[in-house]
Coordinates of C-alpha atoms and ligand atoms in Angstrom, one line a residue:
X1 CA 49.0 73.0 -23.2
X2 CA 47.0 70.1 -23.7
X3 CA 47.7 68.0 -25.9
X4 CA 45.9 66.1 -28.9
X5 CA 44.6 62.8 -29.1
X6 CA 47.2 61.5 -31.7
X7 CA 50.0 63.0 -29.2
X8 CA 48.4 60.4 -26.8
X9 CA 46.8 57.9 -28.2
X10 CA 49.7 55.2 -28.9
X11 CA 51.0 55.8 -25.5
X12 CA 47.7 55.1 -24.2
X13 CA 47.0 52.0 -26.0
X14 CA 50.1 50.1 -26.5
X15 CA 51.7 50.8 -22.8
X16 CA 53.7 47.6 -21.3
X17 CA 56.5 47.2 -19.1
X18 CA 59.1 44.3 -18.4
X19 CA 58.6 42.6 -15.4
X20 CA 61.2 42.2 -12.9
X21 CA 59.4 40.3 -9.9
X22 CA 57.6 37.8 -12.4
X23 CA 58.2 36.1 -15.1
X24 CA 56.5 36.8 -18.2
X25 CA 55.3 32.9 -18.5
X26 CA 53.7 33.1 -15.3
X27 CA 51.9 36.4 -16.1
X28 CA 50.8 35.2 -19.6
X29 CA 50.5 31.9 -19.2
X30 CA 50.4 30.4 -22.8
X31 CA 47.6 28.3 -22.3
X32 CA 45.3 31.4 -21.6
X33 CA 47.5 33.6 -24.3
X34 CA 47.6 31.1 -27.0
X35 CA 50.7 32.6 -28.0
X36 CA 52.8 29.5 -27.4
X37 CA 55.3 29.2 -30.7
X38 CA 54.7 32.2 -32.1
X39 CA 57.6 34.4 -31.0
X40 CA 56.6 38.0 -29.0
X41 CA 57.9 40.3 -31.3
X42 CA 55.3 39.2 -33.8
X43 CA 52.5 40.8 -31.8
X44 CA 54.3 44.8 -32.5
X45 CA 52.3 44.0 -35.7
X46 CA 48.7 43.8 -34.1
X47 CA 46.6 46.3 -35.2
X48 CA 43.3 47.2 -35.5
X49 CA 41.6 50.1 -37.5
X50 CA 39.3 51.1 -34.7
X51 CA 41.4 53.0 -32.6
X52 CA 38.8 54.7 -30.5
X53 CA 39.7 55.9 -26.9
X54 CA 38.2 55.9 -23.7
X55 CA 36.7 59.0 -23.8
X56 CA 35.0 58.6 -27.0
X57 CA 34.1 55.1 -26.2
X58 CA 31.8 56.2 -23.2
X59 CA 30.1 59.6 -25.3
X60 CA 29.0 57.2 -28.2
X61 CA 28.1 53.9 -26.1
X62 CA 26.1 56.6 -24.0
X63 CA 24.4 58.1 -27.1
X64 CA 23.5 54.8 -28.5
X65 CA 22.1 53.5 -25.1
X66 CA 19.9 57.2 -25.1
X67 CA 18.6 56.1 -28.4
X68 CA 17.4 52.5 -27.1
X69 CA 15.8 53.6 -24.0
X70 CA 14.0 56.3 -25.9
X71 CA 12.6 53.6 -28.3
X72 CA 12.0 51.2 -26.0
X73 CA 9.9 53.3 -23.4
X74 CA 7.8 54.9 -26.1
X75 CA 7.0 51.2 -27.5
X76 CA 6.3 49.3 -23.9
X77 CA 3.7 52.0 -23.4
X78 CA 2.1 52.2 -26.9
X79 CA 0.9 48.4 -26.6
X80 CA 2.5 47.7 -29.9
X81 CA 3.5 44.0 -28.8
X82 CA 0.4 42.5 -28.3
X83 CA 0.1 43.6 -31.6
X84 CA 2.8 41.7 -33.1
X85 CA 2.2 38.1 -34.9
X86 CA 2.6 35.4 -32.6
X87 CA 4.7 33.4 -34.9
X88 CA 7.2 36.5 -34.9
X89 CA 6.9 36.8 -31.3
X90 CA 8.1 33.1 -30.6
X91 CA 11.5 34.3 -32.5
X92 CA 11.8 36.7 -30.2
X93 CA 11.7 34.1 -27.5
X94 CA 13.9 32.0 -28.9
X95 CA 16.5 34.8 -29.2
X96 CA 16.5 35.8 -25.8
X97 CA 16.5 32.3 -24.2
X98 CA 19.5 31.2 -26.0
X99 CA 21.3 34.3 -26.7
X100 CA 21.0 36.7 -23.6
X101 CA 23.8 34.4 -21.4
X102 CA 26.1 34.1 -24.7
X103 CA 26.5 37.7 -24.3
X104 CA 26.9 37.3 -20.6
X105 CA 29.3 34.5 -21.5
X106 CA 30.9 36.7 -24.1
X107 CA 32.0 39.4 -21.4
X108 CA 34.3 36.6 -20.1
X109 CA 35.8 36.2 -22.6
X110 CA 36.9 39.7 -23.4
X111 CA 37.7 40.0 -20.1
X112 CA 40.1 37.5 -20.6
X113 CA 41.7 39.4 -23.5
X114 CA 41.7 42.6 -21.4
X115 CA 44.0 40.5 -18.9
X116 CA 46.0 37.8 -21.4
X117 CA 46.2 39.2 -24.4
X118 CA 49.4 38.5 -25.9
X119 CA 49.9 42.8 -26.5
X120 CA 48.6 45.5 -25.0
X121 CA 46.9 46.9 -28.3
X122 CA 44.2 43.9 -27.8
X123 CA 44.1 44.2 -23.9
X124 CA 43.2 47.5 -24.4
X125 CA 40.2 47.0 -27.0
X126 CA 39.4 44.0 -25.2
X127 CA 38.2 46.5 -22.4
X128 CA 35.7 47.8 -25.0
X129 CA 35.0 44.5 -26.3
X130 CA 33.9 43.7 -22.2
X131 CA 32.1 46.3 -21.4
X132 CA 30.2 46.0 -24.8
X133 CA 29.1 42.6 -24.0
X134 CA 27.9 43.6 -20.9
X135 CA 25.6 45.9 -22.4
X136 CA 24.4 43.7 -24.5
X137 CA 23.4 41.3 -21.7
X138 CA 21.3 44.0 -20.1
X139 CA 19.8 45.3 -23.2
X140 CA 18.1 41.6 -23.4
X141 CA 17.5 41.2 -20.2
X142 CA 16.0 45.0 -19.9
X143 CA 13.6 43.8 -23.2
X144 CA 13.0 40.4 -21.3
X145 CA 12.1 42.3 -18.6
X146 CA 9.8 44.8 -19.7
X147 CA 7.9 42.3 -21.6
X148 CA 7.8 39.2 -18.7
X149 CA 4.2 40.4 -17.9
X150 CA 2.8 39.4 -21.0
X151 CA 4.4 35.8 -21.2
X152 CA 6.5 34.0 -19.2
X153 CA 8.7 32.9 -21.4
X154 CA 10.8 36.0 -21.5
X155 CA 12.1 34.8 -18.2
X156 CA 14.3 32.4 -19.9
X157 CA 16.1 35.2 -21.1
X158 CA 17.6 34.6 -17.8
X159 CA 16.7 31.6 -16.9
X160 CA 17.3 29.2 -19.9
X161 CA 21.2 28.4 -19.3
X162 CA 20.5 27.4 -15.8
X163 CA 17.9 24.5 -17.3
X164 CA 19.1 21.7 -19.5
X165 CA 17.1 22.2 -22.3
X166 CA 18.4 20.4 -24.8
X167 CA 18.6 23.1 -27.4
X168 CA 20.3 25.4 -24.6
X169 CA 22.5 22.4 -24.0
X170 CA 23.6 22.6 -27.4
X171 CA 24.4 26.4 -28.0
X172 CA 26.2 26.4 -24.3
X173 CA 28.4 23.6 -25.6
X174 CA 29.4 25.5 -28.0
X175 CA 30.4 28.3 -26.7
X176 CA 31.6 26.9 -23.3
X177 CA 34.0 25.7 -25.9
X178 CA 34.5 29.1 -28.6
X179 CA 34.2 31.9 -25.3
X180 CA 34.8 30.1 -22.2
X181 CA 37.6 27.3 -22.7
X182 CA 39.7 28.8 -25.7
X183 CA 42.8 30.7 -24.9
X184 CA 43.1 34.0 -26.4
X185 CA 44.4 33.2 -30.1
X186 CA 41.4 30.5 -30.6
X187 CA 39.1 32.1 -29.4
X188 CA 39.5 35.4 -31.7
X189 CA 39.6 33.0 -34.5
X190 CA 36.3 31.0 -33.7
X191 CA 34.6 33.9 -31.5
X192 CA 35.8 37.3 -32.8
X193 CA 36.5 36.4 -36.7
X194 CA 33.8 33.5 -37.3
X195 CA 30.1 34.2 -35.0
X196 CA 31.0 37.9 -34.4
X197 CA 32.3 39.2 -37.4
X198 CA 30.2 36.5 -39.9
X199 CA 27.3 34.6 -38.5
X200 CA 25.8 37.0 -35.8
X201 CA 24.6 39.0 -38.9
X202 CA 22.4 36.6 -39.4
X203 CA 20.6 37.4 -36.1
X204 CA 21.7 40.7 -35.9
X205 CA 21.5 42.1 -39.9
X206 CA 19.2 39.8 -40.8
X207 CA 16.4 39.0 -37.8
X208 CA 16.4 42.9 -37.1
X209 CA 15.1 43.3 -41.1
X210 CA 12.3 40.8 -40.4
X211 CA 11.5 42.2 -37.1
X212 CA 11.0 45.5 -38.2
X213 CA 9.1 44.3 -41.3
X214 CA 7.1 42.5 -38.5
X215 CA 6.3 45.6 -36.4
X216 CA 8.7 45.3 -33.9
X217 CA 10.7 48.5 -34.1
X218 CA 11.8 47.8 -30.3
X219 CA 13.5 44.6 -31.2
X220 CA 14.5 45.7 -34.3
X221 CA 16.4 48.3 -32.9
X222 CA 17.7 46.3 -29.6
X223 CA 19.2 44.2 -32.5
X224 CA 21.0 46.8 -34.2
X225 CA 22.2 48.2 -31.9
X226 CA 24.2 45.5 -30.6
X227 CA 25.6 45.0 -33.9
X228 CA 27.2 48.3 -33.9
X229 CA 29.5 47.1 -31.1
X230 CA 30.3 43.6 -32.6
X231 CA 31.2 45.6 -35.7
X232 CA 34.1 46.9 -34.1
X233 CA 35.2 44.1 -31.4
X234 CA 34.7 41.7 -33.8
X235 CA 38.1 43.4 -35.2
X236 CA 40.2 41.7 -32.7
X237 CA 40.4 38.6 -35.1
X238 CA 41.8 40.1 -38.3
X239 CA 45.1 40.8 -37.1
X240 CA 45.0 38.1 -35.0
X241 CA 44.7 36.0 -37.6
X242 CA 47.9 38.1 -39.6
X243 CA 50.4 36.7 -36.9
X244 CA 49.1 33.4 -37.3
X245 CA 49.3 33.3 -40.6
X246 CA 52.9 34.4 -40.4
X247 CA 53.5 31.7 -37.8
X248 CA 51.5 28.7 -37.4
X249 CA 49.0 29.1 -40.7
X250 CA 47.6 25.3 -40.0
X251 CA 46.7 25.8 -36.5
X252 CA 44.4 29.3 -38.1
X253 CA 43.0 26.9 -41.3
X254 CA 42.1 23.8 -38.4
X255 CA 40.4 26.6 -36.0
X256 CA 38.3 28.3 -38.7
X257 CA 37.3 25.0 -40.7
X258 CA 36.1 23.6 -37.2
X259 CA 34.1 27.1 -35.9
X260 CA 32.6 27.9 -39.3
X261 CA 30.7 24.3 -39.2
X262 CA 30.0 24.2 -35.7
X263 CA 28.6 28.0 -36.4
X264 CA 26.6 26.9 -39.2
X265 CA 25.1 24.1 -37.6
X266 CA 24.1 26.6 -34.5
X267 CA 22.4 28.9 -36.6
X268 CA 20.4 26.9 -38.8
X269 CA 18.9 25.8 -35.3
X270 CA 18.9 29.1 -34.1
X271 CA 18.2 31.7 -37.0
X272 CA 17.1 29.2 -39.8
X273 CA 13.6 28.3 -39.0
X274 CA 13.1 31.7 -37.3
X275 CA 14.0 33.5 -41.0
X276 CA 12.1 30.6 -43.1
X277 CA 9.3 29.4 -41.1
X278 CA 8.3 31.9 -38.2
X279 CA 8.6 34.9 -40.2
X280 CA 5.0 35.6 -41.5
X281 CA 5.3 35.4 -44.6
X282 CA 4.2 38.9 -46.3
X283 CA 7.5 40.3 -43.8
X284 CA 9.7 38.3 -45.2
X285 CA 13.0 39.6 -46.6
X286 CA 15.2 37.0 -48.5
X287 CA 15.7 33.3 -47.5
X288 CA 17.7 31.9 -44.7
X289 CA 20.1 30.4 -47.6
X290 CA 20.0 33.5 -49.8
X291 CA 21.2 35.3 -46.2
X292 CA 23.8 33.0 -45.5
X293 CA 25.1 32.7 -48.9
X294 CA 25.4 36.6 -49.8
X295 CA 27.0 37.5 -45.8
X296 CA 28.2 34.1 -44.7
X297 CA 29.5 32.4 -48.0
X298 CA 31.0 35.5 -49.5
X299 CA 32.0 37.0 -46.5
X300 CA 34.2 33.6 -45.6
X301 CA 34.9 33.1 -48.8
X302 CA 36.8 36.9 -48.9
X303 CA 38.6 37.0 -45.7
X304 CA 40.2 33.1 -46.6
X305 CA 41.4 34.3 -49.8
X306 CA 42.4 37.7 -48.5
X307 CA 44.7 36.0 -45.8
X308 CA 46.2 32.7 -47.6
X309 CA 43.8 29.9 -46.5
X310 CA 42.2 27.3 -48.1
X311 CA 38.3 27.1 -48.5
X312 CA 36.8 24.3 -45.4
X313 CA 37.9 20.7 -47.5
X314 CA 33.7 20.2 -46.9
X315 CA 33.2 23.2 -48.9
X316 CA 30.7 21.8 -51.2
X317 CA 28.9 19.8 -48.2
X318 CA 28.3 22.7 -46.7
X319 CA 26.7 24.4 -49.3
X320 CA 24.3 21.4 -49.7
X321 CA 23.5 21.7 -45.8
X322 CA 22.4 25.4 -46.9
X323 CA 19.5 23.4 -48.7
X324 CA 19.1 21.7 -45.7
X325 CA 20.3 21.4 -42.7
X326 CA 17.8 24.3 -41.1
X327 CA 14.8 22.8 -42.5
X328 CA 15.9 19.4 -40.7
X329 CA 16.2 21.1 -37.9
X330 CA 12.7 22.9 -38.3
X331 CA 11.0 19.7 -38.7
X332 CA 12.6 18.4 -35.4
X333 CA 12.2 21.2 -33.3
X334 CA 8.6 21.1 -34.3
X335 CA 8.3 17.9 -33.7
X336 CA 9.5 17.5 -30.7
X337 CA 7.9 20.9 -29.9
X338 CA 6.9 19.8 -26.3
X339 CA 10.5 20.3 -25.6
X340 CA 10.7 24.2 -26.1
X341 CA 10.8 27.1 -24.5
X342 CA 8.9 28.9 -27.0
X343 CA 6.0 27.8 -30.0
X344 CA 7.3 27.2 -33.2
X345 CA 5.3 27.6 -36.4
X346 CA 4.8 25.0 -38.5
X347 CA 4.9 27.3 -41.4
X348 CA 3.6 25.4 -44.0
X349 CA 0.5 26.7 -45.3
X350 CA 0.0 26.2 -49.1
X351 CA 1.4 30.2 -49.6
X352 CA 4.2 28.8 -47.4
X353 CA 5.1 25.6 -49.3
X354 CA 4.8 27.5 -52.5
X355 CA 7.6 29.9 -51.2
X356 CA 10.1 27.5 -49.8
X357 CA 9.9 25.6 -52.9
X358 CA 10.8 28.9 -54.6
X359 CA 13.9 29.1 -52.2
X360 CA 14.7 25.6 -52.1
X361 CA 13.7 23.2 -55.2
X362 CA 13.7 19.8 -53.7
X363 CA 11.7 20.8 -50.6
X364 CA 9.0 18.7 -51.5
X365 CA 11.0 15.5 -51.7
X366 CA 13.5 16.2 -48.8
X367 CA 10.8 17.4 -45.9
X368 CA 6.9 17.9 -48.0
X369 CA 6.4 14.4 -47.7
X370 CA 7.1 14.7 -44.1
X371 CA 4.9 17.2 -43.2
X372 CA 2.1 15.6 -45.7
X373 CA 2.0 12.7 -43.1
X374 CA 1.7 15.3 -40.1
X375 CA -1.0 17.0 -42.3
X376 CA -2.9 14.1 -42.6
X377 CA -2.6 13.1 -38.9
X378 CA -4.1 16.6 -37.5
X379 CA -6.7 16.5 -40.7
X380 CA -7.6 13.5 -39.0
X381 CA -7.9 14.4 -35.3
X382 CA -5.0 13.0 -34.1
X383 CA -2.7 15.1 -33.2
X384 CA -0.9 12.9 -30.7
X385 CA 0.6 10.8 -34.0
X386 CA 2.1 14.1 -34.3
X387 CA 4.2 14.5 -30.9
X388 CA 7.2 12.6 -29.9
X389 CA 7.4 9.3 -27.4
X390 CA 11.0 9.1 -27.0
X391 CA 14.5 11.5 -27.8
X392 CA 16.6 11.5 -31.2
X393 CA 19.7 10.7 -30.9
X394 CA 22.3 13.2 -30.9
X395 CA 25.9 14.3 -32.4
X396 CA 28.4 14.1 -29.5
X397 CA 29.8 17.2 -31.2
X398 CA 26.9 19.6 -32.1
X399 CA 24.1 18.1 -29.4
X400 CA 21.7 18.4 -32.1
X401 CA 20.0 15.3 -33.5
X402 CA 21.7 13.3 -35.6
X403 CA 19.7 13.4 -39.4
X404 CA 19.7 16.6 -39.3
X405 CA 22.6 18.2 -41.3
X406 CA 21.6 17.0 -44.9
X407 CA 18.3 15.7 -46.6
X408 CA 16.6 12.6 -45.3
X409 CA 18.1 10.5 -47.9
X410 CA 21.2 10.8 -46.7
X411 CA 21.5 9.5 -42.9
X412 CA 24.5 7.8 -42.6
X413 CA 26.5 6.3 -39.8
X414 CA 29.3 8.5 -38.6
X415 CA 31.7 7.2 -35.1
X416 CA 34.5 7.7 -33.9
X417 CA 35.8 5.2 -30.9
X418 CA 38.2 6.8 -28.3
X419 CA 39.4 5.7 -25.1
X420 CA 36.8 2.5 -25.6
X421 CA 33.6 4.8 -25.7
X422 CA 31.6 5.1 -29.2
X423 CA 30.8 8.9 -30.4
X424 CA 27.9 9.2 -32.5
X425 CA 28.3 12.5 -35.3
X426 CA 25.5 14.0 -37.1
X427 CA 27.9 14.4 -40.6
X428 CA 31.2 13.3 -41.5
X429 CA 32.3 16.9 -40.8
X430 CA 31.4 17.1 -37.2
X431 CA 33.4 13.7 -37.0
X432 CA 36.5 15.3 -38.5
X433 CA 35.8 18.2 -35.9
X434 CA 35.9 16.2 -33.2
X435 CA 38.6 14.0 -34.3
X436 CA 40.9 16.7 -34.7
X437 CA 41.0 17.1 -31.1
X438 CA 39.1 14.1 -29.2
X439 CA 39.8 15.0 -25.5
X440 CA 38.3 18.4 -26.0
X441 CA 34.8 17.3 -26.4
X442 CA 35.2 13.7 -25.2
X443 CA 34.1 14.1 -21.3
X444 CA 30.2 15.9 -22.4
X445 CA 27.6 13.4 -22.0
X446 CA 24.9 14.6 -25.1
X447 CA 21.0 14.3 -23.6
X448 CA 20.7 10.8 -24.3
X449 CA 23.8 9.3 -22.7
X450 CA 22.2 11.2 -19.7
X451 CA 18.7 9.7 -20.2
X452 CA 20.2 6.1 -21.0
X453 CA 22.9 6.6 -17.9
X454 CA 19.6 6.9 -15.8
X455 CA 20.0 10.5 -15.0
X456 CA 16.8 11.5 -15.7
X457 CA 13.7 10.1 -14.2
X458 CA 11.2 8.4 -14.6
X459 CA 12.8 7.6 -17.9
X460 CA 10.0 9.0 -20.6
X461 CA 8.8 12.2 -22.1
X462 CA 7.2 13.9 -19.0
X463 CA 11.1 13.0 -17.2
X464 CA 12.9 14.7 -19.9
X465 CA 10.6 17.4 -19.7
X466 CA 10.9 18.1 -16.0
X467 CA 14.6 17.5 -16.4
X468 CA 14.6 19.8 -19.1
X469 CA 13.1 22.4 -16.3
X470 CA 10.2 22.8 -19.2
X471 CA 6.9 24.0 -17.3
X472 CA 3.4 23.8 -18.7
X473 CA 3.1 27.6 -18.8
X474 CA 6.0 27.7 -21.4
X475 CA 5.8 24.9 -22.9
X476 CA 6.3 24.7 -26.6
X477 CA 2.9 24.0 -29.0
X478 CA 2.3 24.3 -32.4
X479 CA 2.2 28.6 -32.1
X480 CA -1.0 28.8 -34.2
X481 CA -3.2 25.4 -32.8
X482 CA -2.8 24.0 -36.4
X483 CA -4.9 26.6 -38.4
X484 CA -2.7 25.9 -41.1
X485 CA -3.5 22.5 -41.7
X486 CA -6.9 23.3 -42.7
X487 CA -5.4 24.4 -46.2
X488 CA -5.4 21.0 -46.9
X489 CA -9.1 20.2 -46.0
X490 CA -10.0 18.5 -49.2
X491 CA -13.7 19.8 -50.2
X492 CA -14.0 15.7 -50.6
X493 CA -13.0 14.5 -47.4
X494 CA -16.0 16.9 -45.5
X495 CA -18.6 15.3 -48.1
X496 CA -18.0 11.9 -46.4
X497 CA -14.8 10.6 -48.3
X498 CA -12.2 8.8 -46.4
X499 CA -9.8 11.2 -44.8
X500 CA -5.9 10.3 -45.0
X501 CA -4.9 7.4 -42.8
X502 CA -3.1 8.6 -39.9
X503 CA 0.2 6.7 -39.7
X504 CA 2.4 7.4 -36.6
X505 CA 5.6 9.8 -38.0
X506 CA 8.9 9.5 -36.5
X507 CA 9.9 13.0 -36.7
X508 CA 13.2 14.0 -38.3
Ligands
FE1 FE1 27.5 40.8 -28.0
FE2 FE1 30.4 40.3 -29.3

């Protein structure tokens, strides 16, 4: 008689056995567990509501993948792409430069939960968790693929984290760190519970909204698809997050309060000026901040007080980075727009300005003013005031340039000294992350240590750039020439009048 899948399924997912020829310290090492001080017993309590089997695993992964393809095929054919808005388009670059690896990245880390795992429960889904991620890496590099005849940017789907762009720089420190360093425990708090099961739905949630608003249905549906899977592997951090609670809640409160910032930095870089700025405008859904603040904010907000921890002591910082931070970082990468992978839209037509101001109320003072000077300088004809000579410095912690987590008024100095070297931080709060555990990130050089330390020759712009691995062929420009700017053509200044004085701009 055969039997049924509750007769079997415990079995199958919780089997373990006492070893006799090793000991259990050298097969789970704590520093690859993370279970050091929290006793074993406390891991019979690890659960997750999933509980899908093998079987079933394969039939839906394999209906999903169907559905895809089938999309996917139709599309390439149909020349739909080259009917999609540029400015869209350069989102999708961006994604698939800096996010293809991470899933690639990602599989090693649940394949280290399939082997150290502290119980076989999470081994076990960890071998869904692997095999998800590996999907995911081929369904980008699959699109990349299919679409690396019309522009060769979708090669750094691929190749992006084996340059050192500086923007690629940053997201692989970051999860080097989250995916590829943590042991098991961590990384299911910063990984599983924080980018998985809270910020990817920016990208994921959100991005696919705004790509299918923009036409792109095979994007669109790349996108949610993925999301289906980090659904249910981003499980493995709730009851992770139970036994630490139990056992070492300060250790769970430090690892959240330092993922959740260095999350929210990373996407208002990654997602932020995609969702505000490169979005045409008529395809818009809500705001980055509205985004963040109904899945990011709330979502946070519910799983802390649902498990006994404290809101981030930056709490209220944080929400004024929602103002800002991603426009900062909009301005920069724009700025320094030679330095991309990908062409970034300015995005601020009047329409445009009239609609951020909507979103965010002191636009105008924090970053108008800035782009008023860029205005004038392409009104003007010169457009070379409007591109960088030299590098921003950058946070030791984030690698993202420093004046870019708040508004422009408020650039402060923030260093930490250890082991006789000076870290620079972009915000008090990426100090306090990296002071909470300085050897971690203390041996990463950021762009500019490398450039000063005479890494990178010759030593200006067109150096960086070749260091960078940036060719002219994807080089970033401004994604629509600058048509934009002629909004603010004034009727007076073609009859003769003096045109605004073009005054050199710094950038961010
Ligand atoms: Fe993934
Ligand atoms: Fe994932």
């Amino acid at each position: 008689m055969l039997l049924t899948r509750d007769d079997w399924y415990e079995t199958s997912r919780d089997l373990d056995w006492t070893f006799t020829a090793v000991d259990e310290a050298v097969a789970f090492p704590a520093s690859w567990s993370g279970a050091g001080g929290i006793p074993p017993q406390a891991w019979q309590g690890w659960e997750e509501p999933f509980r899908v089997s093998y079987r079933d695993y394969v039939r839906i992964q394999r209906e999903k993948e169907s559905g895809v393809k089938a999309v996917s095929n139709a599309l390439v054919r149909s020349g739909t792409y080259e009917k999609l808005d540029p400015a869209h388009v350069a989102a999708s670059h961006l994604h698939m430069g800096t996010t293809c690896m991470v899933e690639h990245m990602a599989v090693t880390m649940q394949s280290r939960f399939c082997r150290f795992a502290p119980t076989p429960k999470w081994r076990n889904l960890g071998v869904f968790g692997m095999l998800d991620e590996t999907r995911h890496t081929q369904l980008d590099l699959r699109f990349s693929h299919d679409l690396l005849g019309k522009d060769p940017r979708f090669d750094w789907a691929q190749k992006a984290f084996h340059t050192n762009e500086w923007g690629v720089i940053a997201v692989k420190n970051f999860f080097d760190d989250v995916m590829l360093s943590a042991d098991c425990v961590e990384a299911a708090l910063a990984t599983s519970l924080t980018v998985e099961h809270g910020f990817t739905n920016i990208q994921f949630v959100a991005l696919a909204a705004d790509a299918m608003a923009a036409g792109d249905i095979n994007w669109s549906n790349l996108l949610s698809s993925i999301q289906t899977d980090e659904a249910r592997h981003a499980q493995q951090g709730f009851p992770t997050l139970s036994v630490l609670m139990e056992h070492d809640p300060q250790r769970a409160q430090t690892a959240l309060d330092v993922a959740f910032w260095r999350s929210t930095r990373l996407f208002q870089t990654l997602t932020g000026p995609a969702m505000d700025y490169y979005t045409p405008l008529d395809q818009r859904k809500v705001s980055f901040k509205e985004f963040m603040l109904e899945w990011i904010v709330n979502h946070h907000e519910r799983i802390l007080e649902d498990y006994g921890l404290k809101k981030p002591w930056y709490w209220d910082d944080f929400l004024r980075s929602l103002e800002q931070g991603h426009h900062a970082m909009h301005l920069g990468t724009w700025f320094w727009r030679p330095t991309l992978f990908w062409r970034p839209n300015a995005g601020v037509s009047k329409d445009e300005r009239e609609w951020l101001v909507s979103k965010y109320p002191t636009w105008e003072d924090d970053y108008g003013v800035m782009w008023d000077q860029i205005i004038a300088n392409v009104n003007s004809g010169a457009v070379e005031r409007t591109l960088p000579e030299t590098l921003p410095s950058l946070c030791s912690l984030t690698q993202l340039p420093i004046g870019s987590a708040f508004s422009r008024h408020e650039v402060g100095k923030h260093a930490t000294v250890h082991n006789g070297r000076t870290y620079h931080f972009d915000s008090h709060i990426s100090k306090w992350c990296f002071d909470q555990d300085p050897d971690r990130y203390a041996g990463h050089k950021t762009v500019v240590d490398r450039f000063i330390g005479g890494e990178i020759q010759p030593m200006d712009l067109g150096g960086g750039l070749m260091w960078m691995g940036i060719t002219p062929d994807v080089m970033g420009d401004d994604v629509y020439a600058y048509r934009w700017a002629k909004d603010y053509v004034s009727p007076a200044a073609t009859n003769g009048a003096p045109a605004p004085q073009p005054v050199a701009v710094a950038g961010d």
